Short mmCIF file of C-alpha atoms and ligand atoms in Angstrom, two decimals:
data_model
loop_
_atom_site.label_atom_id
_atom_site.label_comp_id
_atom_site.label_asym_id
_atom_site.label_seq_id
_atom_site.Cartn_x
_atom_site.Cartn_y
_atom_site.Cartn_z
CA MET A 21 -3.34 -13.63 9.18
CA LYS A 22 -0.37 -13.27 6.87
CA VAL A 23 0.72 -10.18 4.91
CA THR A 24 3.33 -10.07 2.12
CA SER A 25 4.71 -7.03 0.34
CA LEU A 26 4.82 -8.00 -3.35
CA SER A 27 6.13 -4.60 -4.41
CA SER A 28 6.34 -1.13 -2.91
CA GLY A 29 7.18 2.21 -4.53
CA SER A 30 6.30 4.42 -7.48
CA SER A 31 6.90 1.57 -9.96
CA GLY A 32 4.09 -0.47 -8.43
CA ASN A 33 2.39 -1.21 -5.12
CA CYS A 34 0.80 -4.52 -4.25
CA TYR A 35 0.28 -6.38 -0.95
CA LEU A 36 -1.12 -9.84 -0.40
CA VAL A 37 -3.28 -10.31 2.72
CA GLN A 38 -4.22 -13.87 3.65
CA HIS A 39 -6.45 -15.17 6.40
CA ASP A 40 -8.15 -18.49 6.90
CA GLY A 41 -8.27 -19.42 3.20
CA THR A 42 -9.15 -15.92 1.97
CA ASN A 43 -6.57 -14.09 -0.18
CA VAL A 44 -6.95 -10.43 -1.14
CA LEU A 45 -4.70 -7.85 -2.76
CA ILE A 46 -4.40 -4.33 -1.47
CA ASP A 47 -3.69 -2.37 -4.68
CA SER A 48 -2.57 -3.90 -7.96
CA GLY A 49 0.05 -1.55 -9.32
CA LEU A 50 2.30 -4.08 -11.08
CA THR A 51 1.62 -5.51 -14.53
CA ALA A 52 -0.73 -8.51 -14.61
CA THR A 53 2.19 -10.80 -15.56
CA ALA A 54 4.37 -9.62 -12.66
CA THR A 55 1.47 -9.87 -10.20
CA GLU A 56 0.71 -13.45 -11.22
CA ARG A 57 4.42 -14.36 -11.07
CA HIS A 58 4.94 -12.84 -7.61
CA LEU A 59 1.78 -14.51 -6.31
CA ARG A 60 2.99 -17.88 -7.61
CA SER A 61 6.26 -17.37 -5.71
CA CYS A 62 4.09 -17.04 -2.57
CA GLY A 63 2.24 -20.27 -3.44
CA VAL A 64 -0.97 -18.45 -4.47
CA ALA A 65 -2.62 -18.76 -7.91
CA ILE A 66 -4.35 -15.67 -9.30
CA GLN A 67 -7.64 -17.65 -9.34
CA GLU A 68 -7.38 -17.83 -5.53
CA ILE A 69 -7.60 -14.03 -5.13
CA SER A 70 -11.04 -13.12 -3.74
CA ALA A 71 -10.81 -9.34 -4.23
CA ILE A 72 -8.56 -6.41 -5.06
CA PHE A 73 -8.98 -3.38 -2.78
CA LEU A 74 -7.87 -0.12 -4.43
CA THR A 75 -6.60 2.74 -2.28
CA HIS A 76 -6.73 5.30 -5.11
CA ASP A 77 -6.59 5.80 -8.86
CA HIS A 78 -2.87 6.50 -9.41
CA SER A 79 -1.31 4.08 -11.87
CA ASP A 80 1.27 2.70 -9.42
CA HIS A 81 -1.74 1.32 -7.47
CA LEU A 82 -4.25 0.27 -10.12
CA ARG A 83 -2.14 -0.72 -13.17
CA SER A 84 -3.34 -4.32 -13.58
CA ALA A 85 -6.56 -4.25 -11.52
CA GLY A 86 -8.76 -3.78 -14.61
CA THR A 87 -7.00 -6.49 -16.61
CA LEU A 88 -7.13 -8.99 -13.75
CA SER A 89 -10.79 -8.22 -13.14
CA ARG A 90 -11.74 -8.68 -16.82
CA LYS A 91 -9.61 -11.79 -17.25
CA TRP A 92 -10.40 -13.61 -14.01
CA GLY A 93 -13.60 -11.94 -12.78
CA ILE A 94 -11.89 -10.73 -9.61
CA PRO A 95 -13.99 -8.06 -7.85
CA VAL A 96 -12.22 -4.69 -7.61
CA ILE A 97 -13.42 -2.96 -4.45
CA ALA A 98 -13.07 0.80 -3.87
CA ASN A 99 -15.14 3.89 -3.22
CA GLU A 100 -17.31 5.33 -6.00
CA LYS A 101 -15.00 8.16 -7.09
CA THR A 102 -11.94 5.89 -7.21
CA LEU A 103 -13.79 3.28 -9.28
CA LYS A 104 -15.05 5.92 -11.71
CA ALA A 105 -11.56 7.39 -12.20
CA SER A 106 -10.01 3.90 -12.46
CA ARG A 107 -12.49 2.78 -15.13
CA TYR A 108 -11.65 5.83 -17.16
CA ARG A 109 -7.96 4.84 -17.12
CA TRP A 110 -8.61 1.15 -17.81
CA ASP A 111 -10.96 1.92 -20.73
CA LYS A 112 -8.36 4.21 -22.26
CA GLU A 113 -5.69 1.50 -22.00
CA VAL A 114 -8.03 -1.09 -23.54
CA ARG A 115 -8.80 1.23 -26.49
CA VAL A 116 -5.08 1.90 -27.08
CA GLU A 117 -4.32 -1.83 -26.94
CA ALA A 118 -7.20 -2.66 -29.35
CA LEU A 119 -5.92 -0.05 -31.83
CA LYS A 120 -2.37 -1.47 -31.62
CA GLN A 121 -3.69 -4.95 -32.37
CA ALA A 122 -5.84 -3.58 -35.23
CA GLN A 123 -2.77 -2.01 -36.82
CA LYS A 124 -1.14 -5.44 -36.88
CA SER A 125 -4.15 -7.55 -37.89
CA GLY A 126 -6.26 -5.04 -39.79
CA VAL A 127 -9.29 -5.97 -37.67
CA LEU A 128 -10.62 -3.88 -34.78
CA THR A 129 -12.06 -6.25 -32.18
CA GLU A 130 -14.12 -5.43 -29.11
CA PRO A 131 -12.31 -6.30 -25.86
CA ARG A 132 -13.71 -9.36 -24.14
CA GLY A 133 -14.86 -9.64 -20.52
CA PHE A 134 -16.15 -6.98 -18.16
CA TYR A 135 -14.98 -5.32 -14.99
CA ASN A 136 -16.29 -6.79 -11.78
CA THR A 137 -16.44 -3.87 -9.38
CA GLU A 138 -17.96 -3.26 -5.98
CA VAL A 139 -18.40 0.01 -4.11
CA LEU A 140 -17.06 0.26 -0.57
CA PRO A 141 -17.88 3.75 0.75
CA VAL A 142 -15.13 5.68 2.55
CA GLY A 143 -15.18 4.47 6.16
CA GLY A 144 -17.01 1.27 5.14
CA VAL A 145 -16.17 -2.31 6.15
CA LYS A 146 -16.14 -5.38 3.90
CA SER A 147 -16.06 -8.93 5.27
CA LEU A 148 -14.65 -11.81 3.22
CA GLY A 149 -14.61 -15.08 5.12
CA GLY A 150 -13.07 -14.24 8.48
CA LEU A 151 -11.21 -11.23 7.08
CA GLU A 152 -12.59 -7.74 7.70
CA VAL A 153 -11.24 -4.86 5.60
CA SER A 154 -12.03 -1.23 6.55
CA SER A 155 -11.37 1.94 4.59
CA VAL A 156 -10.02 5.07 6.26
CA PRO A 157 -9.77 8.48 4.50
CA VAL A 158 -6.32 10.01 3.92
CA SER A 159 -5.02 13.25 2.43
CA HIS A 160 -3.66 12.57 -1.09
CA ASP A 161 -4.26 14.10 -4.51
CA ALA A 162 -6.34 11.40 -6.23
CA ALA A 163 -10.14 11.16 -6.67
CA ASP A 164 -10.87 9.99 -3.11
CA THR A 165 -7.86 8.28 -1.49
CA VAL A 166 -8.20 5.87 1.42
CA CYS A 167 -5.96 3.45 3.27
CA TYR A 168 -7.09 0.05 4.52
CA THR A 169 -6.97 -1.82 7.79
CA PHE A 170 -7.55 -5.57 7.81
CA ARG A 171 -8.56 -7.70 10.75
CA GLY A 172 -8.58 -11.45 11.22
CA GLY A 173 -8.12 -13.88 14.10
CA GLY A 174 -7.88 -11.02 16.62
CA GLN A 175 -4.96 -9.33 14.82
CA GLN A 176 -4.94 -6.15 12.74
CA GLY A 177 -2.74 -4.63 10.06
CA ILE A 178 -2.78 -1.28 8.28
CA ILE A 179 -1.21 -0.19 4.99
CA LEU A 180 -0.73 3.57 5.10
CA THR A 181 1.04 4.90 2.03
CA ASP A 182 0.30 7.81 -0.32
CA LEU A 183 -0.66 10.59 2.06
CA GLY A 184 0.72 14.11 2.28
CA CYS A 185 0.14 14.68 5.98
CA ALA A 186 -1.14 12.97 9.10
CA THR A 187 -4.85 13.57 9.68
CA GLU A 188 -6.68 12.55 12.86
CA PRO A 189 -8.66 9.54 11.45
CA ILE A 190 -5.44 7.55 10.82
CA PHE A 191 -4.31 7.41 14.44
CA GLU A 192 -6.96 5.22 16.08
CA PRO A 193 -6.45 2.42 13.50
CA LEU A 194 -2.66 2.82 13.85
CA TYR A 195 -2.76 2.42 17.64
CA HIS A 196 -4.58 -0.90 17.24
CA SER A 197 -2.51 -2.35 14.41
CA ASP A 198 -0.05 -5.17 15.05
CA LEU A 199 1.46 -4.63 11.59
CA ILE A 200 1.98 -1.06 10.37
CA VAL A 201 3.10 -0.47 6.78
CA LEU A 202 3.99 3.22 6.78
CA GLU A 203 5.08 5.46 3.92
CA ALA A 204 8.56 7.02 4.22
CA ASN A 205 8.71 8.48 0.73
CA HIS A 206 11.53 10.98 0.71
CA ASP A 207 14.29 12.78 2.47
CA LEU A 208 13.17 16.42 2.22
CA GLN A 209 16.70 17.76 1.62
CA LYS A 210 17.29 15.25 -1.15
CA LEU A 211 13.93 16.06 -2.73
CA PHE A 212 14.63 19.78 -2.91
CA LYS A 213 18.17 19.26 -4.24
CA SER A 214 16.95 16.85 -6.92
CA ASN A 215 16.58 17.75 -10.60
CA ARG A 216 12.86 17.19 -10.67
CA PRO A 217 10.67 20.07 -11.92
CA GLN A 218 9.70 22.54 -9.19
CA PHE A 219 5.95 21.85 -9.53
CA LEU A 220 6.58 18.14 -8.90
CA LYS A 221 8.74 18.79 -5.83
CA SER A 222 6.02 21.10 -4.44
CA ARG A 223 3.35 18.49 -5.15
CA ILE A 224 5.30 15.69 -3.40
CA ALA A 225 6.05 17.85 -0.35
CA SER A 226 2.49 19.25 -0.10
CA ASP A 227 -0.22 18.07 2.31
CA HIS A 228 -1.70 16.07 -0.59
CA GLY A 229 1.57 14.47 -1.75
CA HIS A 230 3.76 11.98 0.09
CA LEU A 231 5.18 11.61 3.61
CA SER A 232 8.80 12.56 4.21
CA ASN A 233 10.98 10.53 6.59
CA GLU A 234 10.48 13.29 9.15
CA GLN A 235 6.67 13.21 8.93
CA SER A 236 6.66 9.40 9.17
CA ALA A 237 8.94 9.52 12.22
CA LYS A 238 6.56 11.94 13.95
CA ILE A 239 3.59 9.65 13.24
CA LEU A 240 5.49 6.63 14.53
CA CYS A 241 6.64 8.41 17.71
CA ARG A 242 3.05 9.38 18.51
CA VAL A 243 1.79 5.85 17.83
CA ILE A 244 4.44 4.22 20.04
CA GLU A 245 4.02 6.77 22.82
CA TRP A 246 0.25 6.18 22.86
CA SER A 247 0.07 2.47 22.29
CA GLY A 248 3.45 0.94 23.17
CA LEU A 249 6.21 -0.88 21.34
CA ASN A 250 4.28 -3.93 20.26
CA HIS A 251 3.99 -3.11 16.56
CA THR A 252 5.82 -4.55 13.57
CA VAL A 253 6.70 -1.61 11.31
CA TRP A 254 7.63 -1.69 7.63
CA LEU A 255 8.70 1.49 5.88
CA ALA A 256 7.19 1.62 2.40
CA HIS A 257 6.78 3.55 -0.88
CA LEU A 258 10.38 4.88 -0.67
CA SER A 259 11.38 7.13 -3.54
CA GLU A 260 14.17 5.61 -5.63
CA GLU A 261 15.71 9.01 -6.30
CA ASN A 262 15.06 10.90 -3.07
CA ASN A 263 15.46 8.29 -0.35
CA ASP A 264 17.25 5.06 0.38
CA PRO A 265 16.45 2.24 2.76
CA LYS A 266 19.56 2.60 4.94
CA ASN A 267 19.22 6.33 5.45
CA ALA A 268 15.48 6.14 6.04
CA VAL A 269 15.94 3.55 8.81
CA LYS A 270 18.87 5.50 10.30
CA TYR A 271 16.92 8.76 10.31
CA MET A 272 13.78 7.19 11.76
CA ASN A 273 15.78 5.47 14.51
CA MET A 274 17.45 8.77 15.38
CA CYS A 275 14.03 10.44 15.72
CA LEU A 276 12.71 7.54 17.82
CA GLU A 277 15.78 7.68 20.09
CA ASN A 278 15.14 11.41 20.63
CA HIS A 279 11.82 10.27 22.10
CA ASP A 280 13.56 7.65 24.26
CA ILE A 281 12.39 4.82 22.01
CA LYS A 282 15.48 2.66 21.60
CA ASN A 283 16.35 -0.41 19.48
CA PHE A 284 13.05 -0.37 17.61
CA MET A 285 13.14 -2.80 14.69
CA LEU A 286 12.26 -1.22 11.34
CA LYS A 287 12.17 -3.07 8.03
CA VAL A 288 11.87 -1.68 4.51
CA ALA A 289 9.51 -3.00 1.82
CA LEU A 290 11.42 -3.11 -1.48
CA ARG A 291 10.53 -2.10 -5.03
CA ASP A 292 9.46 -4.53 -7.79
CA LYS A 293 9.77 -7.76 -5.83
CA PRO A 294 8.32 -9.64 -2.87
CA SER A 295 10.37 -8.59 0.13
CA LEU A 296 8.69 -8.92 3.53
CA THR A 297 6.17 -11.28 5.10
CA TRP A 298 4.42 -10.84 8.43
CA ASP A 299 2.76 -13.84 9.99
CA ALA A 300 0.37 -13.15 12.87
CA GLN A 301 1.11 -16.59 14.31
CA ASP A 302 4.78 -15.66 14.75
CA SER A 303 3.97 -12.36 16.42
CA LEU A 304 1.45 -14.05 18.73
CA PHE A 305 4.16 -16.59 19.60
CA GLN A 306 6.65 -13.78 20.31
CA ALA A 307 4.12 -11.96 22.49
CA GLN A 308 3.50 -15.22 24.36
CA MET A 309 7.27 -15.65 24.88
CA LEU A 310 7.54 -12.12 26.29
CA PHE A 311 4.61 -12.83 28.56
CA ASP A 312 6.12 -16.10 29.75
CA PHE A 313 9.41 -14.54 30.72
ZN1 ZN B 422 1.80 5.58 -4.94
ZN1 ZN B 423 -0.68 8.15 -5.19
#
């Protein structure tokens, strides 16, 4: 199994998960053009994408899912409430686009193609080839937000962004994940000193908003204390204004060291471009090396 972060953050979230000839996207929050370009840079054509799994209906996660589904027939998989809310947004965008075109051409045309959608209930599992994707509920202020774990060839990954607090159902999947993509959205001090409107700051810091560095560090400490050091961890969905990669890593390492977890490698998934790739073969090889010595 191979996982690539194509983009992470409020300007667009999109991850490519590949296993045994099956390619899926977890979220599709970039424009269709950027998604196709980033995929090409990973050697994958958009026609090779078997499905798009949506975590929730915020635009930084679903931006191009409707367009890609209509254009290429790619199934968009999510729970019922998320699909309903997403369709509402996509339809609105299509109407606006059709009106723009009509102003130029003088002719109002019906948009072509249809959405290919499939319901995956919260807690459900979907198998595609040898890849198994499971949905796990999280606390976030969209229609019905979930995160996903994906399993293939005996390895597991989890993408856990867009949650306001840690709830019990996330821990079991975290303990068993070789790759953990974990939100570290903001530094709480920075957030409260920022010029953002008060209601927005309260929303971000609430139990239905986003994880602060401190909350993420607590989650990570619990995971490592329960299940050991053998996880690859990427920090993700960092706020451009209220966090920065260096400080997030420094703060998280300080928290880990307070729990006697030293020299733990943390990487940061970047905004607007492909930044990190995890290959299960490499981590299996590393585990084998550790075992050998
Ligand atoms: Zn988001
Ligand atoms: Zn969100």
